[in-house]
Coordinates of C-alpha atoms in Angstrom, one line a residue:
X1 CA -21.4 40.0 -82.4
X2 CA -22.6 40.9 -79.7
X3 CA -26.3 40.3 -78.9
X4 CA -28.8 43.2 -78.6
X5 CA -29.2 44.5 -74.7
X6 CA -26.0 42.7 -73.8
X7 CA -22.8 44.6 -73.6
X8 CA -19.8 42.6 -74.3
X9 CA -17.6 42.0 -71.2
X10 CA -14.2 43.8 -71.5
X11 CA -11.2 42.0 -72.3
X12 CA -8.3 40.9 -69.5
X13 CA -7.3 44.4 -67.9
X14 CA -3.2 44.9 -68.6
X15 CA -1.1 45.0 -65.5
X16 CA 0.0 48.1 -64.5
X17 CA 3.9 48.5 -64.9
X18 CA 5.0 49.5 -61.4
X19 CA 3.5 46.6 -58.6
X20 CA 2.9 43.1 -58.7
X21 CA 0.4 41.7 -57.3
X22 CA -1.7 38.7 -57.2
X23 CA -4.4 38.4 -59.7
X24 CA -8.1 38.6 -58.7
X25 CA -11.0 35.9 -60.4
X26 CA -13.5 37.3 -62.3
X27 CA -16.5 38.1 -60.9
X28 CA -19.7 36.3 -62.0
X29 CA -22.7 38.3 -62.9
X30 CA -24.9 39.6 -60.4
X31 CA -27.7 41.6 -60.1
X32 CA -27.0 45.1 -59.7
X33 CA -23.5 46.1 -59.6
X34 CA -20.4 43.9 -59.7
X35 CA -19.1 42.4 -56.4
X36 CA -15.3 42.7 -55.6
X37 CA -14.7 38.8 -56.1
X38 CA -16.6 36.2 -57.5
X39 CA -15.8 33.1 -59.6
X40 CA -15.0 33.1 -63.1
X41 CA -17.8 33.5 -65.6
X42 CA -18.1 30.3 -67.6
X43 CA -20.6 31.9 -70.3
X44 CA -21.7 35.3 -71.5
X45 CA -24.0 37.0 -69.5
X46 CA -28.0 37.8 -70.3
X47 CA -28.9 41.0 -70.8
X48 CA -28.9 43.7 -68.1
X49 CA -26.1 41.6 -66.2
X50 CA -22.7 44.0 -65.5
X51 CA -19.2 42.4 -65.0
X52 CA -16.7 43.6 -62.7
X53 CA -13.9 45.8 -63.6
X54 CA -10.8 43.3 -63.8
X55 CA -7.7 43.9 -61.5
X56 CA -4.4 44.7 -63.1
X57 CA -2.8 41.3 -64.7
X58 CA -0.4 42.3 -67.9
X59 CA 1.4 44.8 -69.4
X60 CA -0.9 47.1 -71.8
X61 CA -1.1 46.3 -75.2
X62 CA 0.7 48.4 -77.6
X63 CA -2.6 48.9 -79.3
X64 CA -4.6 50.3 -76.7
X65 CA -3.1 53.6 -75.5
X66 CA -5.1 56.0 -73.4
X67 CA -3.4 59.1 -76.1
X68 CA -5.4 57.4 -78.9
X69 CA -8.7 58.0 -77.1
X70 CA -10.2 61.8 -76.0
X71 CA -8.8 62.6 -73.1
X72 CA -11.7 64.1 -71.5
X73 CA -13.9 60.7 -72.1
X74 CA -10.7 58.9 -70.6
X75 CA -10.1 61.1 -67.6
X76 CA -14.2 60.5 -66.6
X77 CA -14.4 57.0 -67.1
X78 CA -12.1 55.7 -63.6
X79 CA -13.9 54.1 -61.3
X80 CA -12.6 52.6 -57.8
X81 CA -13.1 49.0 -56.8
X82 CA -11.9 46.6 -53.5
X83 CA -10.0 43.5 -54.0
X84 CA -11.0 40.2 -52.6
X85 CA -9.3 40.5 -49.6
X86 CA -12.1 43.6 -48.7
X87 CA -8.7 45.5 -48.0
X88 CA -6.6 46.2 -51.4
X89 CA -8.5 49.3 -53.3
X90 CA -7.5 48.8 -57.3
X91 CA -9.3 51.6 -60.2
X92 CA -10.2 50.6 -63.4
X93 CA -11.2 52.5 -67.1
X94 CA -13.7 51.7 -68.8
X95 CA -12.7 53.2 -72.1
X96 CA -8.8 52.9 -71.5
X97 CA -9.4 48.9 -70.4
X98 CA -6.7 50.0 -67.9
X99 CA -6.2 48.8 -64.4
X100 CA -3.8 50.5 -61.3
X101 CA -3.6 50.0 -57.9
X102 CA -2.4 53.7 -58.1
X103 CA -5.0 56.4 -57.9
X104 CA -5.1 58.3 -61.5
X105 CA -4.3 61.8 -61.3
X106 CA -7.9 62.9 -63.1
X107 CA -10.0 60.9 -60.5
X108 CA -8.1 62.6 -57.2
X109 CA -8.4 65.9 -58.8
X110 CA -12.0 64.9 -59.3
X111 CA -12.3 63.7 -55.6
X112 CA -10.7 66.9 -54.5
X113 CA -13.8 69.1 -56.4
X114 CA -16.4 70.6 -54.6
X115 CA -18.8 67.7 -53.1
X116 CA -21.6 67.2 -55.7
X117 CA -25.3 66.0 -54.4
X118 CA -24.2 62.2 -52.4
X119 CA -25.3 59.4 -54.7
X120 CA -27.5 56.8 -53.4
X121 CA -25.7 53.4 -52.2
X122 CA -27.5 50.0 -52.4
X123 CA -26.9 46.8 -50.7
X124 CA -26.3 43.7 -52.6
X125 CA -26.1 39.9 -52.6
X126 CA -23.3 37.5 -54.0
X127 CA -25.4 34.8 -55.8
X128 CA -22.3 32.6 -55.0
X129 CA -21.8 32.9 -51.7
X130 CA -24.3 34.8 -50.0
X131 CA -22.5 37.4 -48.9
X132 CA -23.6 41.1 -49.0
X133 CA -21.7 43.9 -50.5
X134 CA -22.6 47.2 -51.8
X135 CA -22.5 49.6 -54.6
X136 CA -23.1 53.7 -55.3
X137 CA -23.0 52.9 -59.0
X138 CA -19.2 54.0 -59.5
X139 CA -17.4 52.4 -56.4
X140 CA -18.0 48.8 -55.4
X141 CA -17.0 47.0 -51.8
X142 CA -17.0 44.4 -49.3
X143 CA -17.4 47.3 -46.6
X144 CA -20.6 48.7 -45.1
X145 CA -19.8 52.7 -46.4
X146 CA -19.6 54.9 -43.8
X147 CA -22.7 56.5 -45.2
X148 CA -25.0 53.7 -44.6
X149 CA -24.1 53.7 -40.7
X150 CA -27.1 56.0 -39.6
X151 CA -28.7 56.3 -43.2
X152 CA -31.2 54.1 -45.5
X153 CA -30.3 51.5 -47.6
X154 CA -32.4 51.9 -50.9
X155 CA -33.7 48.8 -52.2
X156 CA -32.0 47.8 -55.3
X157 CA -33.9 48.5 -58.9
X158 CA -35.1 44.6 -60.2
X159 CA -34.3 44.6 -64.0
X160 CA -36.8 42.5 -65.7
X161 CA -33.8 41.0 -67.9
X162 CA -31.9 41.0 -64.1
X163 CA -34.5 37.7 -63.3
X164 CA -34.1 35.8 -66.0
X165 CA -32.0 33.0 -65.4
X166 CA -28.7 32.2 -67.4
X167 CA -29.8 30.0 -70.3
X168 CA -26.3 28.1 -70.4
X169 CA -25.5 27.9 -66.7
X170 CA -25.1 24.2 -65.9
X171 CA -25.4 24.5 -62.0
X172 CA -28.4 26.4 -60.5
X173 CA -27.3 26.3 -57.1
X174 CA -24.7 28.6 -55.9
X175 CA -21.2 27.9 -55.9
X176 CA -19.4 28.0 -52.3
X177 CA -16.0 28.2 -52.0
X178 CA -14.1 28.2 -48.6
X179 CA -10.6 29.4 -48.0
X180 CA -8.5 26.8 -45.5
X181 CA -6.0 28.1 -43.4
X182 CA -4.1 24.5 -43.7
X183 CA -3.9 21.1 -45.7
X184 CA -5.0 19.9 -42.1
X185 CA -8.2 21.7 -41.8
X186 CA -9.1 20.8 -45.8
X187 CA -8.4 17.1 -44.9
X188 CA -10.9 17.4 -41.6
X189 CA -13.5 19.1 -43.9
X190 CA -13.3 16.7 -46.5
X191 CA -13.3 13.6 -43.8
X192 CA -16.8 15.6 -42.5
X193 CA -18.2 15.8 -46.1
X194 CA -17.1 11.6 -46.1
X195 CA -19.4 11.1 -43.2
X196 CA -22.4 13.3 -43.9
X197 CA -22.4 11.7 -47.2
X198 CA -22.4 8.0 -45.5
X199 CA -18.9 6.9 -47.4
X200 CA -19.0 3.6 -45.5
X201 CA -15.5 1.6 -45.2
X202 CA -16.4 -0.6 -48.3
X203 CA -17.2 2.3 -50.8
X204 CA -14.6 2.3 -53.5
X205 CA -12.7 5.5 -54.6
X206 CA -15.5 5.6 -57.8
X207 CA -17.9 5.4 -56.0
X208 CA -17.1 8.0 -53.3
X209 CA -16.5 10.7 -56.1
X210 CA -20.0 10.1 -57.6
X211 CA -21.5 10.4 -54.1
X212 CA -19.6 13.4 -53.4
X213 CA -18.9 15.6 -56.6
X214 CA -22.0 17.0 -56.5
X215 CA -21.6 18.4 -53.3
X216 CA -20.0 22.3 -53.2
X217 CA -17.7 21.1 -50.8
X218 CA -16.2 18.9 -53.2
X219 CA -14.5 21.8 -54.9
X220 CA -13.8 23.3 -51.7
X221 CA -11.3 20.7 -51.0
X222 CA -9.8 21.0 -54.5
X223 CA -6.2 22.4 -52.5
X224 CA -6.0 18.6 -51.7
X225 CA -4.1 16.4 -54.4
X226 CA -6.0 13.3 -55.7
X227 CA -3.2 10.9 -53.5
X228 CA -4.0 13.6 -50.3
X229 CA -7.7 12.8 -50.7
X230 CA -7.4 8.7 -51.5
X231 CA -5.2 8.7 -48.4
X232 CA -7.7 10.9 -46.3
X233 CA -10.4 8.5 -47.7
X234 CA -8.3 5.7 -46.5
X235 CA -8.2 6.9 -43.1
X236 CA -11.7 8.0 -42.7
X237 CA -12.7 4.3 -43.6
X238 CA -10.1 3.0 -41.0
X239 CA -11.7 4.8 -38.4
X240 CA -15.2 4.4 -39.7
X241 CA -14.4 0.5 -39.6
X242 CA -13.5 0.9 -35.9
X243 CA -16.5 2.9 -34.8
X244 CA -19.1 0.6 -36.7
X245 CA -17.4 -2.3 -35.0
X246 CA -17.6 -0.8 -31.5
X247 CA -21.0 0.3 -32.4
X248 CA -22.0 -2.8 -33.1
X249 CA -20.7 -4.4 -30.3
X250 CA -22.3 -1.8 -27.6
X251 CA -25.6 -2.6 -29.2
X252 CA -25.0 -6.5 -28.9
X253 CA -23.6 -6.1 -25.1
X254 CA -26.9 -3.5 -24.6
X255 CA -29.1 -6.4 -25.9
X256 CA -27.8 -9.1 -24.1
X257 CA -27.6 -7.1 -21.2
X258 CA -31.5 -6.5 -22.1
X259 CA -31.8 -10.2 -22.3
X260 CA -30.4 -10.9 -19.2
X261 CA -32.7 -8.4 -17.4
X262 CA -35.4 -10.0 -18.7
X263 CA -34.2 -13.3 -17.1
X264 CA -33.8 -11.7 -13.8
X265 CA -37.3 -10.2 -13.5
X266 CA -39.1 -13.2 -15.3
X267 CA -37.7 -16.4 -14.3
X268 CA -38.0 -16.0 -10.5
X269 CA -41.7 -15.9 -10.6
X270 CA -41.6 -19.2 -12.8
X271 CA -42.7 -21.7 -10.0
X272 CA -41.1 -24.9 -12.0
X273 CA -38.0 -22.9 -12.4
X274 CA -34.4 -24.6 -11.4
X275 CA -31.1 -23.6 -12.0
X276 CA -29.9 -27.2 -12.7
X277 CA -32.9 -29.0 -13.9
X278 CA -34.8 -26.4 -16.6
X279 CA -34.3 -25.6 -20.1
X280 CA -34.0 -22.6 -22.1
X281 CA -37.2 -24.4 -24.2
X282 CA -38.7 -24.8 -21.1
X283 CA -39.3 -21.2 -20.1
X284 CA -39.3 -19.8 -23.6
X285 CA -42.6 -19.2 -24.0
X286 CA -42.4 -16.9 -20.6
X287 CA -40.0 -14.2 -22.2
X288 CA -42.0 -14.0 -25.8
X289 CA -44.2 -11.5 -24.9
X290 CA -41.3 -8.6 -24.1
X291 CA -39.3 -7.0 -26.8
X292 CA -36.4 -7.1 -24.8
X293 CA -36.7 -11.0 -25.9
X294 CA -36.1 -10.2 -29.8
X295 CA -33.5 -7.9 -29.1
X296 CA -31.2 -11.0 -29.3
X297 CA -31.9 -12.5 -32.7
X298 CA -30.1 -16.0 -32.9
X299 CA -31.7 -18.5 -30.4
X300 CA -28.5 -20.0 -29.7
X301 CA -27.4 -16.9 -28.3
X302 CA -30.4 -17.1 -26.5
X303 CA -30.2 -20.3 -24.7
X304 CA -26.1 -19.3 -24.0
X305 CA -27.2 -16.5 -22.1
X306 CA -30.0 -18.2 -20.3
X307 CA -27.2 -20.9 -19.3
X308 CA -25.3 -18.1 -18.5
X309 CA -27.9 -16.5 -16.2
X310 CA -28.5 -19.8 -14.9
X311 CA -25.1 -20.6 -13.9
X312 CA -25.0 -17.1 -12.4
X313 CA -27.5 -17.5 -10.2
X314 CA -26.1 -20.9 -8.5
X315 CA -22.9 -19.3 -8.1
X316 CA -24.9 -16.3 -6.3
X317 CA -27.3 -18.8 -4.0
X318 CA -23.7 -20.5 -3.3
X319 CA -22.0 -17.1 -2.0
X320 CA -25.0 -16.7 -0.2
X321 CA -25.0 -20.1 1.8
X322 CA -21.3 -19.8 2.3
X323 CA -21.9 -16.3 3.8
X324 CA -25.0 -17.8 6.0
X325 CA -22.6 -20.9 7.4
X326 CA -19.7 -18.7 8.1
X327 CA -22.0 -16.5 9.8
X328 CA -23.4 -19.2 12.2
X329 CA -20.2 -20.8 12.3
X330 CA -19.0 -17.4 13.9
X331 CA -21.9 -16.6 16.3
X332 CA -21.4 -20.5 17.5
X333 CA -17.8 -19.5 18.7
X334 CA -19.7 -16.2 19.9
X335 CA -21.4 -18.6 22.4
X336 CA -18.5 -20.7 23.1
X337 CA -16.1 -17.8 24.1
X338 CA -18.2 -16.5 26.5
X339 CA -18.6 -19.6 28.5
X340 CA -14.6 -19.7 28.1
X341 CA -14.7 -17.0 29.6
X342 CA -16.9 -17.9 32.6
X343 CA -14.7 -21.1 33.1
X344 CA -17.6 -23.6 31.8
X345 CA -15.6 -24.7 28.7
X346 CA -11.8 -25.4 29.1
X347 CA -9.6 -27.5 27.0
X348 CA -10.5 -30.2 28.8
X349 CA -14.1 -30.0 28.1
X350 CA -16.0 -32.8 25.9
X351 CA -19.2 -32.4 24.0
X352 CA -21.1 -34.3 25.7
X353 CA -20.2 -32.8 29.6
X354 CA -20.5 -29.2 27.8
X355 CA -24.6 -29.7 26.6
X356 CA -24.9 -31.1 30.5
X357 CA -23.3 -27.8 31.8
X358 CA -25.9 -25.4 29.4
X359 CA -29.1 -24.5 30.8
X360 CA -32.6 -25.2 28.7
X361 CA -32.9 -21.3 27.5
X362 CA -29.1 -21.7 26.4
X363 CA -29.3 -24.9 24.6
X364 CA -32.3 -23.3 22.5
X365 CA -30.0 -20.1 22.2
X366 CA -30.4 -19.1 18.4
X367 CA -26.3 -19.1 18.4
X368 CA -25.8 -22.5 19.7
X369 CA -29.4 -24.6 18.4
X370 CA -29.0 -26.3 15.2
X371 CA -30.6 -24.7 11.9
X372 CA -30.0 -24.5 8.3
X373 CA -26.9 -23.2 7.9
X374 CA -25.5 -25.2 11.0
X375 CA -26.3 -29.3 11.6
X376 CA -25.9 -31.0 14.4
X377 CA -22.2 -32.6 13.1
X378 CA -21.3 -29.0 12.1
X379 CA -22.0 -27.9 15.7
X380 CA -19.8 -31.0 17.3
X381 CA -17.0 -30.4 14.7
X382 CA -17.2 -26.7 15.4
X383 CA -17.0 -27.6 19.1
X384 CA -14.0 -30.1 19.0
X385 CA -12.1 -27.3 16.5
X386 CA -12.6 -24.7 19.5
X387 CA -11.3 -27.3 22.2
X388 CA -8.3 -28.1 20.0
X389 CA -7.5 -24.7 19.7
X390 CA -8.0 -24.5 23.9
X391 CA -5.5 -27.0 24.0
X392 CA -3.0 -25.7 21.8
X393 CA -2.9 -22.3 23.5
X394 CA -3.1 -24.3 27.0
X395 CA 0.5 -25.9 25.8
X396 CA 1.5 -23.0 24.6
X397 CA 1.0 -21.2 27.6
X398 CA 3.0 -23.8 29.3
X399 CA 5.8 -24.1 27.3
X400 CA 6.2 -20.3 27.7
X401 CA 5.9 -20.7 31.7
X402 CA 8.7 -23.9 31.1
X403 CA 10.5 -21.4 29.1
X404 CA 11.0 -18.2 31.1
X405 CA 11.3 -20.9 34.3
X406 CA 14.4 -22.7 32.0
X407 CA 15.8 -19.1 31.4
X408 CA 15.8 -18.0 34.7
X409 CA 17.4 -21.0 36.1
X410 CA 19.9 -20.8 34.0
X411 CA 20.9 -17.1 35.0
X412 CA 21.2 -18.1 38.1
X413 CA 23.5 -20.9 37.9
X414 CA 25.5 -18.0 35.7
X415 CA 25.3 -15.6 38.6
X416 CA 27.1 -18.3 40.8
X417 CA 29.4 -19.8 38.4
X418 CA 30.8 -15.4 38.5
X419 CA 30.7 -15.5 41.9
X420 CA 33.0 -18.3 41.7
X421 CA 35.3 -16.4 39.1
X422 CA 35.4 -13.8 41.7
X423 CA 36.6 -15.5 44.2
X424 CA 39.0 -17.3 42.2
X425 CA 40.3 -14.4 41.3
X426 CA 40.8 -12.7 44.6
X427 CA 42.4 -16.1 45.4
X428 CA 39.6 -17.0 48.3
X429 CA 39.9 -20.8 46.0
X430 CA 42.1 -22.2 43.8
X431 CA 42.4 -25.6 41.8
X432 CA 42.4 -27.3 45.4
X433 CA 40.3 -26.1 47.1
X434 CA 36.9 -27.8 49.0
X435 CA 33.3 -27.0 49.0
X436 CA 33.3 -26.9 52.7
X437 CA 36.4 -25.2 52.9
X438 CA 34.1 -22.0 51.1
X439 CA 30.4 -23.3 51.9
X440 CA 30.3 -20.2 54.5
X441 CA 31.6 -17.8 52.1
X442 CA 29.6 -18.7 49.2
X443 CA 26.0 -18.6 51.2
X444 CA 26.6 -15.4 51.9
X445 CA 26.2 -14.3 48.4
X446 CA 22.5 -13.6 46.9
X447 CA 23.3 -16.1 43.8
X448 CA 23.3 -18.9 46.6
X449 CA 19.7 -18.9 47.8
X450 CA 17.6 -19.0 44.5
X451 CA 20.5 -21.7 43.1
X452 CA 19.6 -23.6 46.1
X453 CA 16.0 -23.3 45.8
X454 CA 16.3 -25.7 41.9
X455 CA 18.0 -28.4 44.0
X456 CA 19.7 -28.2 47.3
X457 CA 22.8 -30.3 46.0
X458 CA 22.8 -27.5 42.8
X459 CA 25.8 -25.2 44.5
X460 CA 27.9 -28.0 45.6
X461 CA 27.4 -29.7 42.2
X462 CA 28.5 -26.4 40.1
X463 CA 31.5 -26.0 42.4
X464 CA 32.6 -29.1 42.1
X465 CA 32.4 -29.1 38.4
X466 CA 34.0 -25.6 38.6
X467 CA 36.9 -27.0 40.5
X468 CA 37.4 -30.0 38.8
X469 CA 37.3 -28.2 35.5
X470 CA 39.9 -25.6 36.8
X471 CA 42.1 -28.4 38.4
X472 CA 42.2 -30.2 34.9
X473 CA 43.3 -26.8 33.5
X474 CA 45.7 -26.3 35.7
X475 CA 47.7 -29.7 36.2
X476 CA 48.4 -29.4 32.6
X477 CA 49.6 -25.5 32.7
X478 CA 51.4 -26.2 35.7
X479 CA 53.8 -29.3 33.9
X480 CA 54.8 -27.2 31.1
X481 CA 55.8 -23.8 33.9
X482 CA 57.6 -25.9 36.0
X483 CA 59.6 -27.5 33.0
X484 CA 60.2 -24.1 32.2
X485 CA 61.1 -22.8 35.5
X486 CA 63.7 -26.2 36.2
X487 CA 65.6 -25.5 32.8
X488 CA 66.3 -21.9 33.6
X489 CA 68.9 -20.1 35.7
X490 CA 67.4 -17.0 35.4
X491 CA 66.5 -15.3 39.1
X492 CA 63.4 -13.6 37.7
X493 CA 62.1 -17.4 38.0
X494 CA 63.7 -18.2 41.5
X495 CA 60.3 -17.4 43.4
X496 CA 61.2 -15.7 47.1
X497 CA 59.1 -13.5 49.4
X498 CA 60.6 -10.2 47.2
X499 CA 59.4 -12.0 44.2
X500 CA 56.3 -9.8 41.9
X501 CA 54.0 -11.6 39.9
X502 CA 54.8 -9.6 37.0
X503 CA 58.3 -10.2 36.9
X504 CA 57.5 -14.0 37.4
X505 CA 55.5 -13.4 34.3
X506 CA 58.6 -11.6 32.4
X507 CA 60.8 -14.3 33.0
X508 CA 58.5 -17.1 31.8
X509 CA 58.3 -15.5 28.0
X510 CA 61.7 -14.4 27.9
X511 CA 62.5 -18.4 28.8
X512 CA 60.1 -19.2 26.0
X513 CA 61.5 -16.6 23.5
X514 CA 63.6 -19.2 22.2
X515 CA 61.2 -21.5 21.3
X516 CA 57.9 -20.2 19.2
X517 CA 55.8 -23.3 20.0
X518 CA 56.8 -22.7 24.0
X519 CA 56.4 -18.6 23.7
X520 CA 53.1 -19.4 22.0
X521 CA 51.8 -21.7 25.4
X522 CA 53.1 -19.6 28.0
X523 CA 51.2 -16.6 26.2
X524 CA 48.0 -19.0 26.3
X525 CA 48.7 -19.5 29.6
X526 CA 49.2 -16.0 30.9
X527 CA 46.1 -14.8 29.0
X528 CA 43.3 -17.8 29.2
X529 CA 39.8 -17.2 28.0
X530 CA 38.5 -19.0 31.4
X531 CA 39.2 -18.9 34.7
X532 CA 42.6 -17.4 36.0
X533 CA 46.1 -17.7 34.5
X534 CA 47.5 -21.2 35.8
X535 CA 50.6 -18.8 36.3
X536 CA 49.4 -16.9 38.9
X537 CA 48.2 -20.1 40.6
X538 CA 51.8 -21.8 40.1
X539 CA 53.2 -18.1 41.0
X540 CA 51.0 -18.4 44.4
X541 CA 51.9 -21.6 44.9
X542 CA 55.5 -21.1 44.9
X543 CA 55.3 -17.9 46.5
X544 CA 53.5 -19.6 49.4
X545 CA 56.4 -22.6 49.6
X546 CA 59.0 -20.0 49.9
X547 CA 57.2 -18.3 53.2
X548 CA 56.4 -22.0 54.7
X549 CA 60.7 -22.3 54.1
X550 CA 61.5 -19.0 55.4
X551 CA 59.0 -19.5 58.6
X552 CA 60.6 -23.4 59.1
X553 CA 64.3 -21.8 58.4
X554 CA 63.1 -19.3 61.3
X555 CA 62.0 -22.0 63.5
X556 CA 64.9 -23.8 63.2
X557 CA 66.9 -20.9 64.2
X558 CA 65.3 -20.1 67.2
X559 CA 65.6 -23.8 68.9
X560 CA 67.4 -25.1 71.6
X561 CA 71.2 -25.9 71.5
X562 CA 71.9 -29.3 71.3
X563 CA 68.7 -30.3 68.8
X564 CA 69.4 -31.9 65.8
X565 CA 68.0 -29.5 62.8
X566 CA 66.6 -31.5 60.1
X567 CA 66.6 -35.0 61.3
X568 CA 64.5 -34.2 64.2
X569 CA 62.2 -31.8 62.8
X570 CA 61.9 -33.7 59.4
X571 CA 63.8 -33.3 56.0
X572 CA 61.9 -30.3 53.8
X573 CA 61.5 -31.9 50.4
X574 CA 61.6 -30.4 47.1
X575 CA 57.9 -29.5 47.0
X576 CA 57.6 -27.8 50.1
X577 CA 56.0 -30.4 52.2
X578 CA 57.4 -31.7 55.4
X579 CA 57.5 -35.3 55.9
X580 CA 56.9 -37.1 59.1

C-alpha cells in the first residue's frame, strides 16, 4: 500500500504510436516540481517529493484507455515538459498515464483560450547535478522562461517534509553524470581520475577499483569497457613510471649540482685544500653545516662528487696555465718579430748574439723577460724555433729565386732554338752549316744577348747541338731518299732547274707506294715532328747541284777553241763536286 502523505509514482508511461524517440531516464525526487531529467529512482520518495512525468516509452496497455475515464478530468490533466536535451517538448496526462510528443487538442484549445493571470515561475536546483531548472506548477524546463527575463523569481516554498533526508538513500553526496563526446575524452578523464587519486605504477587493478570507485568520475567513465579501463590504466602507469624516474633523476641532479656548488664555495677558503692530496674526510666537517650537504644522502656519492670536483679543478688549473704559457709565447714571438723587421734578428743570429744586441730596457721588457709562464729554457727554445723558421723561410726564398732563374734561362734557350727553326725553314742554315758562317745573323736577334749572358759559349753550344742532331737525322733520311731516287725512272724525281718541291714530294710518294713500309717511312720524312723535312733539304741539295751543273756547262761552251773540255777543266763527278 501507500504510506500516508506520500503519492505513489505513476507506472511507466507508454510510447505513443506515431514516433520512436529515445527514452529519457526517470528523474530523482527534487524539492519542488520535478526537473526535466535526472537519475533513476532507486527507492520510494519521502513525503512531499514529486516525480517528473516520464517520457513516452511503450504503447499503452489495453487496460488503460482515455475513453474509460471522465473526459473532462482527462482533458485537464495534460502538462508540458522538456526532455533532457533541453529542447524537445513532450506532454503527459496524469490521469490516463499517457505520454506524447504531439500537443494534445485539449491542451492546444486551453492555450488558445483567453489568458489567465500569469502563473508565478519559480527557480529550483537539481540536487544530483547542481543545475538550475524552472517550474510554474504546470510546466518544468531547463531553459529560463521569457517571463523571467525582466521579472523577479519567487522563492520556492520550503515544505518541511521536502527537507527530510531519504531513509533508504545510499549516497548522501550528489551524483554527477558527465556525457563525453568520444571514448578518447573518456579515457583522458579516466587517466585524470587515476592521477588525482594518486594511483602509483605498482597498484593492482583491484586496488585501483577500491581507490576510485567511490568517486563520481568513476561512474562517469562507464562508457568505457573493463578492457579499455585496464588498457588506460596500463598506459597511465607506464607514463607515470617514466615521469617518476625522470623526476627522481632531476632531483638527484639538482642535489648533486647543489653539493658541487657547496664545494666550490667552501673549499677555496680552506687553507690546506689541495686537489691532489686532500681527501674528502679531511674537509667533511667544513661542509656539514650547510643543508646542501644532506641533499646527497649517500656518503659514497659525496666522496665521488668530491673527487669529480677535484679533477675538474685540476683540469681547469691546467687549462689556465696552458693559456698563460701560450699567451707568453705569443708575446715573445711578437718581440722577436719586431727585431726581425728592424734587422737586428736574422736567420744567422744566435741566442748569445741576440742578447748582446738588446738594451737593458729590452732585456727587462715583460714580453722578453723570464716569468712563471716562461722560463729561461723556454725562451731559448722559442728563440731557436723562431730562427729555424727564419732559416726555412730564407731557404724557401732562395729556392724560389733559383726556380725563377731556371725558368727564365729555359725560356731564353727555347727562344734561341725557335730562331734556329726559322733559319732552317727559310734555308739560311742546313745540316752542314757552320756557326761562324751565321754568327753575324744570329747575333742580330733579341734572343742572342740574354743567352750569351748565361754563358758566352751558350749560343755556339746550342747551335752546334742543334746542327749535330739535325745532321744525324738528315744523313739517315738522305740515304733512304737517295735509294728511292736512284731506283726510279720517273721524271718527277729527276731534279732540274724547272722542278718544284711539290712535284718532287708527289714523285717520292708514288715511288714508295708499292711498299707499305717505304710509303710509311716516306710520309714520316715528309712530315717530321722536329726540324725541317729532310726531303726539302735533299731537294734543295739536288736543285743546287743542277744549278751548278748548268753553270759549268755554260762556262764550258763559252770557253776558247782548242781547249780540251773535261780533262783540262776537271771531271764533274756524280755528287756535283769538281775534283782538281
